[in-house]
Amino acid sequence: MSGAEQQTDPYLWLEDVTGDQALSWARAHNEVVIERFATTERFDDLDHRILDMLDTDTRIPYPTRRGRWLYNFWRDAEHPRGLWRRTTFDDYRTDEPAWDVLIDLDALAAAEDENWVWGGAAVLRPAQNLALISLSRGGADAKVVREFDMGTRQFRDPAAGGFYLPEAKSQIRWIDADTVYVGTDFGPGTLTDSGYPRVAKRWRRGTPLTEAETVFEGEPGDVMVSAGYDRTPGYERHYVARATDFFNESVYLVNPDGSLRHIDVPSDASESWYKDWLLVQLKSPWSVAGRDYPAGALLAIDIEAFFAGARDFEVVFEPDAHTSLHGYGWTENHLLLITLEDVQTKLYVITPGVSGWTRQALADTPPMATTNVMNLDPLESGDEFMLTTSGFTTPATLLAGAVGAPAVVLKREPGFFDSAGLETEQFFARSDDGTMVPYFVIRHRDHRGTPGPTVVSGYGGFEVSRTPGYSGAVGMGWLERGGTWVMANIRGGGEYGPRWHTQVQKANRYKVYEDFSSVAKDLVARDITTPEQLGAVGGSNGGLLMGVMLTRYPELFGAIVCQVPLLDMKRYHLLLAGASWIAEYGDPDKPEEWDYISRYSPYQVAMTADPARPYPPILLTTSTRDDRVHPGHARKMAALLEAQGRTVWYHENIEGGHGGAADNKQMAFQSALIYEFFTQMLIERRTTA
């Protein structure tokens, strides 16, 4: 750290994540926030209602299907850390399935005196007698991996040959019962600059990790490398991949002699395979073998013919101005597509045949809702699938079906707030460059024509699509209080395919912020709200969005909530996983790229802001254990705004990781805090002013 940096940034000491001085500062600010927002009877009531919703056994226990077994991770009031359990499909269909508890995380954490948070399980198939369990301390991205024996219900002792990885941002995948692919911190030089594995190895049971065989290496500047195994009978394939940045990757199949066959498609495309078929989803236009394919298209070709030089792709899906591909997956004999048509889902079944691929609708999908396909298991469950559907005011329904047969309801989730009179509408705002940006408005029908308290949420990055979905916390905390909720589908996401994202990367990032500000202006123009009654909320990359709204568009908002944010864009690439996002934002160490980043970087803009230009009140939240987005971003911004005399509150979850909540209790508290803040800032402060 240079002397110049120390002089220009007086708050660098707040980047010391667990330093005594920094944590004391955070705890002192937490006390102020709790005293102001979390000590009223109204807050307690909302906190308890949200926690009861998160803990209730009337929620749908969403499963992960593995042949005859359905696995589920479940939290409730008696098990706040959670249970990992399984049941059969036939039993799951009943009102009260008989769950077989495999791991009680509360009991494990107590026995080992660790703040364990569930990180996932990789089950060995087809035997399903072993699993690789990932556990994090406090919800961090870095995890400990331990092998679990489903027969004995015990973790296998590493000294007796059990697979075990210490805390790191690891990759581990089964090859067979005695062999795994692993990427982890093997020692100096084995991680990328982003902190992810740079080396992939084959590790055999009973041998030290230090003796694992290297199968693939990347460069320090890569994001990560990985290796895996496709166990499809008759089509077994080993593969390795090298992600050169967040959006570009080279994938190779591994020959029996260890040599590699590169899947020679554009590096920003997403490739996958199933049996004889290679699928390529394009992120940018591609001209090959005399044909032009648009960004967002899904192409198919015989994989061995492809390696032999053929490039006569079948176009499985082609986007248009209103429609994009949201996702896809295989059953045993069919390919299922999820599309977005003006941010509303449609489902199709595609069947390959000798005369081409045929397409037909898979199932009806309700408007103003999201329907997703899940639990495809082509190797053991044939052409069966599950569907989940929900809307802003419609609780989730889980259905089961098979291609060629109607889907039937498995589970329905109850409503957790009073939705009587609430309506969902979709509008389009014209951004500064003329682009029409969609957004959803959820409000009571009696509020039409009367501007009222409104909160607009946004994200706008990494091609993440935001689609309609039920939120009991939004309903209880805001809609029931008479507020209007808005979800903006700004560029940077993937709602209209990859171009909705790629056109605003790096130097064009400013268009994301123009989109969101245009939605805010449109809400006022339609008499839905006023600037004084309009709040905004976003987290992570959406937290950066909130920081820009605060510093570049403060006159548009009456209050802002900024969660686990990126804010200091001069140093983001030096902190935790930040280097992996250079492909999204640019490299601040390059003067020509810092030139455009500096124009919106909230921390730097706030440093030089006119003190006479008012900012709306802001609540900044983050987490000490967040090892993805450094808590220093939010800490430093809060300290800076405080020094300038701005109205700022700061809360740090000392235990939680990225997203903030390590358990339901923390999640309920954070949700209640947000809606209490907006209630005081947008409803009470305005009515008493």
XYZ file of C-alpha atoms in Angstrom:
689
model
C 0.000 0.000 0.000
C 1.571 3.251 -1.100
C 1.954 6.380 1.005
C -0.168 8.229 -1.551
C -3.037 5.803 -0.999
C -2.811 6.273 2.730
C -3.004 10.034 2.301
C -5.947 10.041 -0.115
C -7.999 7.423 1.724
C -8.186 8.073 5.457
C -10.395 5.026 6.034
C -8.139 2.246 4.778
C -7.886 0.968 8.343
C -11.487 -0.204 8.022
C -10.324 -2.816 5.491
C -8.751 -4.749 8.370
C -11.636 -7.220 8.499
C -11.153 -8.617 11.991
C -8.989 -5.870 13.460
C -10.013 -4.763 16.940
C -10.379 -1.116 15.953
C -12.494 -1.872 12.878
C -14.748 -4.346 14.699
C -15.237 -1.936 17.577
C -16.276 0.706 15.055
C -18.755 -1.741 13.465
C -20.248 -2.807 16.796
C -20.734 0.792 17.865
C -22.641 1.517 14.656
C -24.712 -1.640 15.086
C -25.879 -0.371 18.476
C -27.078 2.889 16.940
C -29.005 1.070 14.190
C -30.613 -1.370 16.608
C -31.646 1.429 18.951
C -33.165 3.462 16.108
C -34.893 0.762 14.056
C -35.035 -2.535 15.956
C -36.472 -1.772 19.377
C -40.095 -1.001 18.573
C -43.071 -3.298 18.983
C -43.720 -2.955 15.246
C -40.222 -4.185 14.435
C -40.524 -7.112 16.840
C -43.847 -8.125 15.308
C -42.455 -8.096 11.772
C -39.255 -9.852 12.817
C -41.277 -12.629 14.467
C -43.635 -12.965 11.489
C -40.782 -13.304 9.018
C -38.971 -15.780 11.262
C -42.158 -17.821 11.686
C -42.486 -17.921 7.888
C -38.893 -19.091 7.470
C -39.257 -21.679 10.205
C -42.717 -23.055 9.411
C -43.080 -26.609 8.155
C -45.788 -25.445 5.740
C -43.073 -24.195 3.364
C -42.290 -26.419 0.392
C -39.262 -28.609 1.174
C -37.645 -28.231 -2.246
C -35.808 -31.433 -3.138
C -32.811 -32.346 -5.250
C -33.548 -35.556 -7.129
C -30.984 -38.342 -7.355
C -32.772 -41.343 -8.859
C -35.230 -42.732 -6.310
C -33.963 -40.399 -3.592
C -35.010 -36.816 -2.993
C -32.530 -34.846 -0.868
C -33.439 -31.693 1.033
C -31.708 -29.237 3.347
C -34.201 -27.891 5.890
C -34.157 -25.189 8.554
C -36.863 -24.555 11.123
C -37.232 -23.236 14.665
C -35.964 -26.465 16.224
C -33.102 -26.778 13.742
C -31.856 -23.245 12.968
C -28.640 -24.485 11.345
C -30.491 -27.192 9.468
C -31.000 -30.844 8.654
C -29.690 -32.670 5.609
C -32.188 -35.403 4.888
C -33.702 -37.572 2.190
C -36.860 -39.465 1.303
C -38.176 -41.435 -1.650
C -40.180 -39.838 -4.442
C -43.266 -41.881 -3.562
C -43.071 -40.803 0.070
C -42.456 -37.176 -0.872
C -45.811 -37.102 -2.666
C -47.622 -37.656 0.639
C -48.688 -34.845 2.970
C -46.156 -35.895 5.611
C -43.095 -37.545 4.061
C -40.940 -39.761 6.252
C -37.613 -37.933 6.150
C -34.412 -39.839 6.873
C -32.097 -37.335 8.607
C -28.508 -37.811 7.497
C -26.819 -34.829 9.186
C -28.118 -32.626 11.998
C -25.997 -29.517 11.537
C -27.001 -28.031 14.899
C -25.804 -31.142 16.712
C -22.600 -31.209 14.655
C -21.829 -27.535 15.310
C -22.431 -27.983 19.039
C -20.293 -31.118 19.239
C -17.406 -29.502 17.362
C -17.863 -25.975 18.767
C -17.924 -24.517 15.236
C -20.210 -21.947 13.593
C -21.008 -24.343 10.743
C -23.181 -23.164 7.863
C -24.334 -25.638 5.238
C -22.430 -25.385 1.959
C -23.842 -28.317 -0.037
C -23.396 -32.024 -0.674
C -22.036 -33.963 -3.663
C -23.496 -37.481 -3.573
C -21.625 -40.357 -5.203
C -23.784 -41.933 -7.902
C -25.257 -44.366 -8.606
C -24.479 -46.035 -5.257
C -25.471 -42.973 -3.155
C -23.611 -44.333 -0.149
C -21.005 -41.563 0.129
C -21.137 -37.777 -0.040
C -18.690 -34.886 -0.018
C -20.064 -32.342 2.440
C -19.102 -28.664 2.265
C -19.300 -26.601 5.450
C -18.412 -22.956 5.909
C -17.665 -20.988 9.023
C -20.282 -18.274 9.342
C -21.413 -18.475 5.715
C -18.113 -17.654 4.014
C -17.416 -18.769 0.437
C -14.356 -20.675 1.643
C -15.433 -24.107 2.861
C -14.190 -27.211 4.600
C -14.947 -30.428 2.656
C -15.434 -33.733 4.488
C -16.443 -37.179 3.270
C -19.616 -38.593 4.794
C -20.624 -42.267 4.963
C -24.413 -42.565 4.522
C -24.418 -46.073 5.935
C -22.706 -45.349 9.244
C -23.942 -41.706 9.360
C -20.403 -40.657 10.233
C -17.721 -38.533 8.644
C -14.863 -40.649 7.412
C -11.635 -40.161 9.307
C -8.966 -38.568 7.066
C -6.353 -40.649 8.881
C -8.214 -43.765 7.691
C -8.510 -42.636 4.072
C -11.471 -40.284 4.180
C -11.380 -37.352 1.782
C -10.892 -34.046 3.596
C -10.021 -30.509 2.481
C -9.235 -27.667 4.904
C -10.929 -24.290 4.547
C -10.459 -22.894 1.027
C -12.420 -21.974 -2.090
C -12.131 -25.528 -3.375
C -13.540 -27.553 -6.267
C -14.042 -31.294 -5.696
C -15.969 -33.848 -7.795
C -16.375 -37.598 -7.683
C -14.822 -39.850 -10.338
C -15.557 -43.095 -8.509
C -15.771 -44.295 -4.907
C -12.027 -44.012 -4.429
C -11.074 -41.131 -6.714
C -11.932 -37.439 -6.992
C -10.904 -34.425 -8.989
C -9.790 -31.629 -6.706
C -8.715 -28.021 -6.979
C -7.795 -26.228 -3.780
C -5.019 -24.330 -2.050
C -2.162 -26.786 -2.533
C 0.367 -24.204 -1.384
C 2.136 -21.146 -2.813
C 1.333 -20.482 -6.468
C -1.648 -22.850 -6.713
C -4.381 -20.203 -6.489
C -5.312 -17.596 -9.072
C -5.169 -13.883 -8.346
C -8.902 -14.152 -7.577
C -8.266 -16.744 -4.855
C -9.689 -19.785 -6.693
C -7.919 -23.007 -7.740
C -5.294 -22.656 -10.476
C -4.431 -26.371 -10.520
C -6.723 -29.401 -10.920
C -5.541 -32.795 -9.637
C -6.710 -36.399 -9.508
C -6.668 -37.610 -5.903
C -6.866 -41.293 -4.988
C -8.126 -42.573 -1.666
C -5.460 -43.483 0.830
C -2.840 -41.157 -0.610
C -1.825 -37.772 0.806
C -3.212 -34.713 -0.957
C 0.397 -33.726 -1.652
C 0.700 -36.788 -3.904
C -2.401 -36.046 -5.997
C -1.667 -36.139 -9.716
C -1.822 -32.844 -11.607
C -4.091 -33.104 -14.645
C -4.447 -29.446 -15.650
C -3.023 -26.018 -14.820
C -4.083 -22.474 -15.572
C -2.397 -19.103 -15.261
C -2.309 -16.871 -12.164
C -4.405 -14.264 -13.976
C -7.194 -16.768 -14.714
C -10.306 -16.888 -12.555
C -10.099 -20.656 -11.928
C -9.589 -24.109 -13.390
C -11.705 -27.199 -12.757
C -12.039 -30.851 -13.723
C -14.939 -33.279 -13.764
C -16.337 -36.605 -14.897
C -19.483 -37.414 -16.900
C -20.665 -40.866 -15.811
C -23.333 -41.376 -18.513
C -23.117 -45.129 -19.295
C -21.507 -45.677 -22.671
C -20.557 -42.006 -22.885
C -18.175 -41.651 -19.924
C -16.017 -38.560 -20.370
C -13.418 -36.733 -18.312
C -13.111 -32.997 -18.864
C -11.167 -29.962 -17.687
C -11.874 -26.250 -17.995
C -9.964 -23.012 -17.686
C -11.892 -19.791 -16.982
C -9.660 -17.009 -18.268
C -12.040 -14.383 -16.905
C -15.563 -14.293 -15.502
C -17.167 -14.739 -18.940
C -14.611 -16.669 -21.009
C -13.670 -20.302 -20.628
C -11.861 -23.011 -22.587
C -13.192 -26.560 -22.120
C -11.400 -29.780 -23.064
C -12.323 -33.461 -23.078
C -9.571 -35.681 -21.712
C -8.491 -38.628 -23.862
C -7.520 -41.958 -22.249
C -3.832 -41.121 -22.761
C -4.265 -37.814 -20.927
C -4.163 -35.636 -24.025
C -6.819 -32.952 -24.470
C -9.438 -32.275 -27.141
C -10.433 -28.645 -27.158
C -14.115 -27.877 -27.724
C -13.336 -25.195 -30.277
C -16.243 -22.787 -29.903
C -16.195 -19.096 -28.897
C -14.694 -18.781 -25.430
C -17.650 -16.756 -24.174
C -20.123 -19.466 -25.252
C -21.516 -22.035 -22.808
C -21.022 -25.602 -23.996
C -22.509 -28.812 -22.635
C -22.998 -32.329 -23.862
C -25.333 -35.272 -23.422
C -24.692 -38.646 -25.034
C -24.055 -37.906 -28.750
C -24.998 -34.232 -28.640
C -22.902 -31.131 -28.112
C -24.894 -27.984 -27.249
C -23.467 -24.482 -27.627
C -25.250 -21.422 -26.214
C -23.798 -18.301 -27.816
C -23.132 -15.086 -25.927
C -21.947 -13.199 -29.020
C -22.584 -13.570 -32.782
C -20.638 -16.398 -34.443
C -19.880 -16.946 -38.103
C -18.697 -20.449 -38.929
C -18.812 -22.706 -42.001
C -20.521 -20.013 -44.031
C -23.383 -19.421 -41.585
C -24.087 -16.591 -39.150
C -25.566 -17.370 -35.745
C -26.869 -14.618 -33.433
C -25.957 -14.029 -29.808
C -28.335 -15.953 -27.565
C -28.838 -18.859 -29.979
C -28.636 -22.481 -28.826
C -26.915 -24.775 -31.319
C -26.630 -28.579 -31.465
C -24.318 -30.965 -33.322
C -23.120 -34.554 -33.068
C -20.105 -34.283 -30.777
C -17.866 -36.770 -32.576
C -18.699 -35.190 -35.925
C -17.758 -31.850 -34.374
C -14.344 -33.155 -33.340
C -13.942 -34.535 -36.857
C -14.386 -31.021 -38.236
C -18.132 -30.749 -38.937
C -19.799 -27.416 -38.190
C -23.298 -28.005 -39.576
C -25.128 -26.957 -36.417
C -28.833 -27.383 -35.867
C -30.418 -24.207 -34.447
C -32.404 -25.380 -31.429
C -33.342 -21.897 -30.249
C -33.017 -18.466 -31.854
C -33.845 -15.290 -29.906
C -35.848 -12.314 -31.089
C -36.388 -8.779 -29.793
C -38.702 -9.995 -27.023
C -37.564 -13.572 -26.326
C -34.429 -15.069 -24.792
C -33.289 -18.453 -23.534
C -33.410 -18.571 -19.738
C -32.276 -22.165 -19.244
C -32.354 -25.719 -20.582
C -31.818 -29.304 -19.495
C -32.107 -32.900 -20.671
C -34.513 -35.630 -19.753
C -33.615 -39.081 -21.054
C -34.984 -38.409 -24.547
C -35.843 -34.716 -24.729
C -34.405 -31.251 -24.238
C -36.513 -28.863 -22.141
C -36.226 -25.110 -22.729
C -37.162 -22.239 -20.414
C -37.583 -18.985 -22.326
C -38.302 -15.431 -21.244
C -40.788 -13.487 -23.334
C -40.693 -9.917 -22.028
C -39.457 -11.328 -18.697
C -42.254 -13.904 -18.424
C -41.482 -17.605 -18.732
C -42.588 -20.075 -21.393
C -41.626 -23.770 -21.477
C -40.930 -25.963 -24.494
C -39.906 -29.551 -25.152
C -37.451 -30.180 -27.987
C -37.032 -33.666 -29.415
C -34.051 -34.600 -31.610
C -34.755 -36.813 -34.606
C -33.245 -37.905 -37.900
C -35.164 -35.214 -39.779
C -34.365 -32.435 -37.303
C -35.436 -31.171 -33.905
C -39.148 -30.728 -33.226
C -40.585 -28.236 -30.730
C -43.838 -28.032 -28.786
C -45.110 -26.395 -25.608
C -44.284 -28.311 -22.434
C -46.819 -26.886 -19.980
C -49.032 -23.874 -19.399
C -47.352 -20.997 -17.592
C -49.284 -18.239 -15.799
C -48.628 -14.590 -16.719
C -46.743 -12.240 -14.398
C -45.066 -15.293 -12.855
C -41.974 -17.435 -13.177
C -42.101 -21.157 -13.937
C -38.879 -23.130 -13.802
C -38.008 -26.711 -14.668
C -36.060 -28.555 -12.000
C -34.859 -32.012 -10.967
C -34.087 -33.405 -14.394
C -32.316 -36.740 -13.965
C -31.935 -38.305 -17.417
C -29.823 -41.230 -16.236
C -32.178 -42.591 -13.585
C -35.555 -40.839 -13.876
C -36.318 -41.066 -17.588
C -38.389 -38.212 -18.991
C -39.727 -37.061 -15.625
C -39.272 -33.520 -14.330
C -40.549 -31.080 -11.719
C -41.895 -27.554 -12.163
C -42.047 -24.716 -9.687
C -44.106 -21.613 -10.330
C -44.825 -18.442 -8.364
C -45.677 -14.767 -8.821
C -45.240 -11.641 -6.754
C -48.523 -12.248 -4.933
C -48.961 -15.959 -5.707
C -47.184 -18.455 -3.427
C -45.140 -21.217 -4.978
C -46.542 -24.447 -6.352
C -44.407 -27.533 -7.013
C -45.545 -29.938 -9.718
C -44.280 -33.237 -11.101
C -44.696 -34.458 -14.645
C -43.212 -36.327 -17.563
C -42.880 -35.437 -21.220
C -46.165 -36.360 -22.886
C -48.144 -36.403 -19.630
C -49.784 -33.552 -17.688
C -48.022 -32.205 -14.614
C -49.702 -32.794 -11.252
C -49.402 -30.733 -8.088
C -47.038 -32.110 -5.438
C -46.978 -29.262 -2.919
C -48.474 -25.805 -2.470
C -47.034 -23.123 -0.258
C -49.460 -21.052 1.811
C -49.696 -17.290 1.548
C -47.796 -15.373 4.213
C -49.351 -11.932 3.754
C -52.680 -10.396 2.861
C -52.691 -10.101 -0.944
C -56.325 -9.039 -1.326
C -56.545 -6.166 -3.772
C -52.903 -6.385 -4.842
C -52.193 -6.271 -8.571
C -49.088 -6.805 -10.696
C -48.483 -4.632 -13.742
C -45.622 -4.366 -16.194
C -44.420 -1.060 -17.601
C -41.543 0.074 -19.808
C -39.339 3.111 -19.194
C -37.353 4.814 -21.959
C -33.683 4.994 -20.995
C -31.399 7.856 -22.014
C -30.320 6.099 -25.232
C -33.902 5.164 -26.180
C -33.814 1.567 -24.913
C -37.117 0.421 -23.430
C -36.513 -1.029 -19.964
C -39.219 -3.231 -18.387
C -40.221 -3.157 -14.763
C -42.943 -4.747 -12.629
C -45.135 -2.806 -10.197
C -46.956 -4.525 -7.346
C -49.518 -2.345 -5.537
C -53.062 -2.251 -4.242
C -55.592 -1.445 -6.932
C -56.971 1.399 -4.792
C -53.588 3.166 -5.026
C -53.803 3.741 -8.769
C -53.580 7.428 -9.582
C -52.349 8.352 -6.104
C -48.566 8.679 -5.638
C -47.444 6.735 -2.607
C -44.429 5.229 -0.822
C -42.596 2.965 -3.267
C -39.429 0.863 -3.223
C -37.663 -0.148 -6.439
C -35.141 -2.994 -6.397
C -32.369 -3.530 -8.915
C -29.274 -5.551 -9.755
C -28.097 -5.101 -13.352
C -25.007 -7.272 -13.774
C -23.333 -10.551 -14.716
C -26.238 -11.551 -16.999
C -28.382 -12.376 -13.961
C -32.072 -12.279 -14.908
C -34.588 -11.082 -12.324
C -38.014 -12.626 -12.766
C -41.315 -12.514 -10.822
C -41.428 -14.490 -7.602
C -43.196 -14.616 -4.254
C -41.602 -12.887 -1.263
C -43.433 -13.147 2.018
C -41.016 -10.661 3.580
C -41.803 -7.988 0.958
C -45.501 -8.622 1.445
C -45.448 -8.447 5.235
C -42.884 -5.689 5.528
C -43.954 -3.352 2.751
C -47.076 -4.222 0.761
C -49.218 -4.717 3.875
C -48.070 -1.305 5.092
C -49.539 0.298 1.994
C -46.308 0.481 0.031
C -45.730 -0.240 -3.662
C -42.958 -2.650 -4.685
C -41.103 -2.411 -8.008
C -38.653 -4.793 -9.656
C -36.553 -3.223 -12.431
C -35.163 -5.377 -15.257
C -32.323 -3.058 -16.202
C -29.523 -3.892 -18.593
C -26.596 -5.849 -17.214
C -28.963 -8.741 -16.545
C -29.935 -11.456 -19.003
C -33.660 -10.801 -19.378
C -33.316 -10.245 -23.129
C -30.375 -12.545 -23.714
C -26.637 -11.918 -23.641
C -26.774 -8.581 -25.474
C -28.837 -7.150 -22.600
C -25.652 -7.747 -20.610
C -22.733 -7.323 -22.992
C -23.810 -3.910 -24.247
C -23.219 -2.413 -20.782
C -19.927 -4.004 -19.753
C -16.869 -1.951 -18.880
C -16.910 1.422 -20.685
C -20.679 1.250 -21.220
C -21.430 0.505 -17.580
C -23.019 3.906 -17.171
C -26.033 2.697 -19.157
C -27.004 0.414 -16.257
C -27.337 3.468 -14.062
C -29.169 5.427 -16.728
C -31.647 2.544 -16.997
C -32.355 2.477 -13.266
C -32.643 6.240 -12.994
C -35.024 6.195 -15.970
C -37.247 3.692 -14.176
C -37.245 5.990 -11.141
C -38.269 8.952 -13.298
C -40.931 6.893 -15.058
C -42.482 5.905 -11.724
C -42.898 9.588 -10.913
C -44.184 10.434 -14.398
C -46.896 7.750 -14.038
C -47.977 9.166 -10.656
C -46.989 5.952 -8.920
C -44.762 7.835 -6.494
C -42.805 11.030 -5.877
C -39.031 11.405 -5.438
C -39.526 12.039 -1.722
C -41.506 8.795 -1.363
C -39.282 6.628 -3.584
C -36.791 4.221 -2.035
C -34.272 1.929 -3.717
C -32.635 -1.312 -2.607
C -29.958 -3.615 -4.002
C -27.178 -5.914 -2.863
C -23.701 -6.964 -4.016
C -23.473 -5.684 -7.605
C -26.877 -4.178 -6.828
C -25.191 -2.489 -3.870
C -22.867 -0.780 -6.336
C -25.986 0.309 -8.205
C -27.320 1.826 -4.986
C -24.048 3.630 -4.362
C -24.251 5.198 -7.810
C -27.870 6.233 -7.235
C -26.832 7.899 -3.968
C -23.934 9.839 -5.434
C -25.022 10.529 -9.025
C -28.836 10.641 -8.813
C -29.624 11.642 -5.212
C -32.509 13.917 -6.154
C -34.512 10.921 -7.443
C -34.811 9.106 -4.102
C -36.091 9.600 -0.593
C -34.114 6.706 0.963
C -31.686 3.958 -0.116
C -30.701 0.561 1.291
C -27.285 -0.610 0.088
C -26.443 -4.237 0.969
C -23.041 -6.031 0.894
C -21.923 -3.521 -1.733
C -19.012 -2.827 -4.008
C -18.292 0.895 -3.606
C -14.553 1.595 -3.796
C -14.000 0.710 -7.444
C -10.396 1.914 -7.297
C -9.493 -1.010 -5.053
C -12.229 -3.589 -5.677
C -9.903 -5.841 -7.717
C -7.407 -5.989 -4.828
C -9.944 -7.168 -2.258
C -11.025 -10.825 -1.902
C -12.655 -12.146 -5.108
C -12.627 -8.750 -6.794
C -10.062 -9.639 -9.455
C -12.529 -12.127 -10.941
C -14.892 -9.270 -11.891
C -12.501 -7.244 -14.049
C -14.270 -8.548 -17.178
C -17.481 -6.947 -15.920
C -16.230 -3.574 -14.692
C -12.738 -3.028 -16.106
C -9.271 -2.784 -14.577
C -8.748 0.339 -12.438
C -4.980 -0.091 -12.714
C -5.222 0.768 -16.423
C -5.580 4.555 -16.746
C -7.903 4.354 -19.751
C -10.237 2.001 -17.852
C -10.046 3.857 -14.555
C -11.121 6.927 -16.526
C -14.608 5.511 -17.076
C -14.816 3.627 -13.764
C -13.915 6.763 -11.802
C -16.899 8.620 -13.224
C -19.308 6.410 -11.287
C -17.234 4.794 -8.492
C -19.382 5.793 -5.487
C -16.595 6.107 -2.930
C -14.478 8.386 -5.100
C -17.484 10.407 -6.320
C -18.599 10.951 -2.722
C -15.106 12.113 -1.750
C -15.294 15.032 -4.159
C -19.049 15.693 -3.928
C -20.442 19.151 -3.380
C -21.361 19.169 0.326
C -24.300 21.397 -0.501
C -25.858 18.742 -2.722
C -28.098 16.689 -0.409
C -28.021 12.901 -0.342
C -31.054 10.851 0.716
C -30.783 8.846 3.976
C -28.969 5.569 3.414
C -28.709 2.281 5.315
C -25.504 0.378 4.525
C -25.282 -3.306 5.512
C -22.509 -5.862 5.165
C -20.997 -8.960 6.847
C -17.691 -9.567 8.577
C -17.373 -13.110 7.227
C -18.122 -12.096 3.638
C -15.099 -13.369 1.706
C -16.558 -12.436 -1.678
C -17.317 -8.721 -1.362
C -15.017 -7.119 1.197
C -16.831 -5.438 4.123
C -14.389 -2.549 3.772
C -16.484 -1.159 0.920
C -19.499 -0.484 3.128
C -17.450 0.438 6.199
C -15.402 3.095 4.409
C -18.425 4.572 2.645
C -20.302 4.866 5.939
C -17.342 6.539 7.614
C -16.915 8.975 4.722
C -20.597 9.938 4.610
C -20.633 10.306 8.377
C -17.660 12.655 8.263
C -19.482 14.753 5.659
C -22.493 15.081 7.923
C -24.735 12.941 5.701
C -27.634 10.908 7.083
C -26.208 7.388 7.141
C -26.784 4.235 9.181
C -24.509 1.214 9.129
C -25.094 -2.376 10.230
C -22.623 -5.258 10.021
C -23.528 -8.888 10.607
C -20.514 -10.122 12.542
C -21.327 -13.784 11.738
C -22.896 -13.927 8.258
C -21.208 -14.318 4.882
C -22.107 -12.863 1.486
C -25.797 -12.045 1.592
C -25.489 -11.555 5.316
C -27.518 -14.355 6.899
C -26.083 -17.563 8.307
C -29.455 -18.750 9.639
C -33.154 -17.903 9.560
C -32.949 -15.696 12.643
C -30.349 -13.451 11.029
C -32.285 -13.430 7.759
C -35.491 -12.368 9.499
C -33.709 -9.599 11.408
C -32.099 -8.174 8.282
C -35.364 -8.234 6.350
C -37.276 -6.563 9.169
C -34.547 -3.935 9.473
C -34.850 -2.977 5.807
C -38.630 -2.549 5.866
C -38.589 -0.677 9.172
C -35.994 1.694 7.685
C -38.139 2.315 4.610
C -41.259 2.727 6.748
C -39.616 5.400 8.864
C -37.929 7.162 5.955
C -40.651 7.042 3.284
C -43.916 6.881 5.204
C -43.528 8.346 8.673
C -40.849 10.933 7.899
C -42.874 12.227 4.953
C -46.209 12.338 6.758
C -44.761 14.127 9.799
C -42.525 16.553 7.908
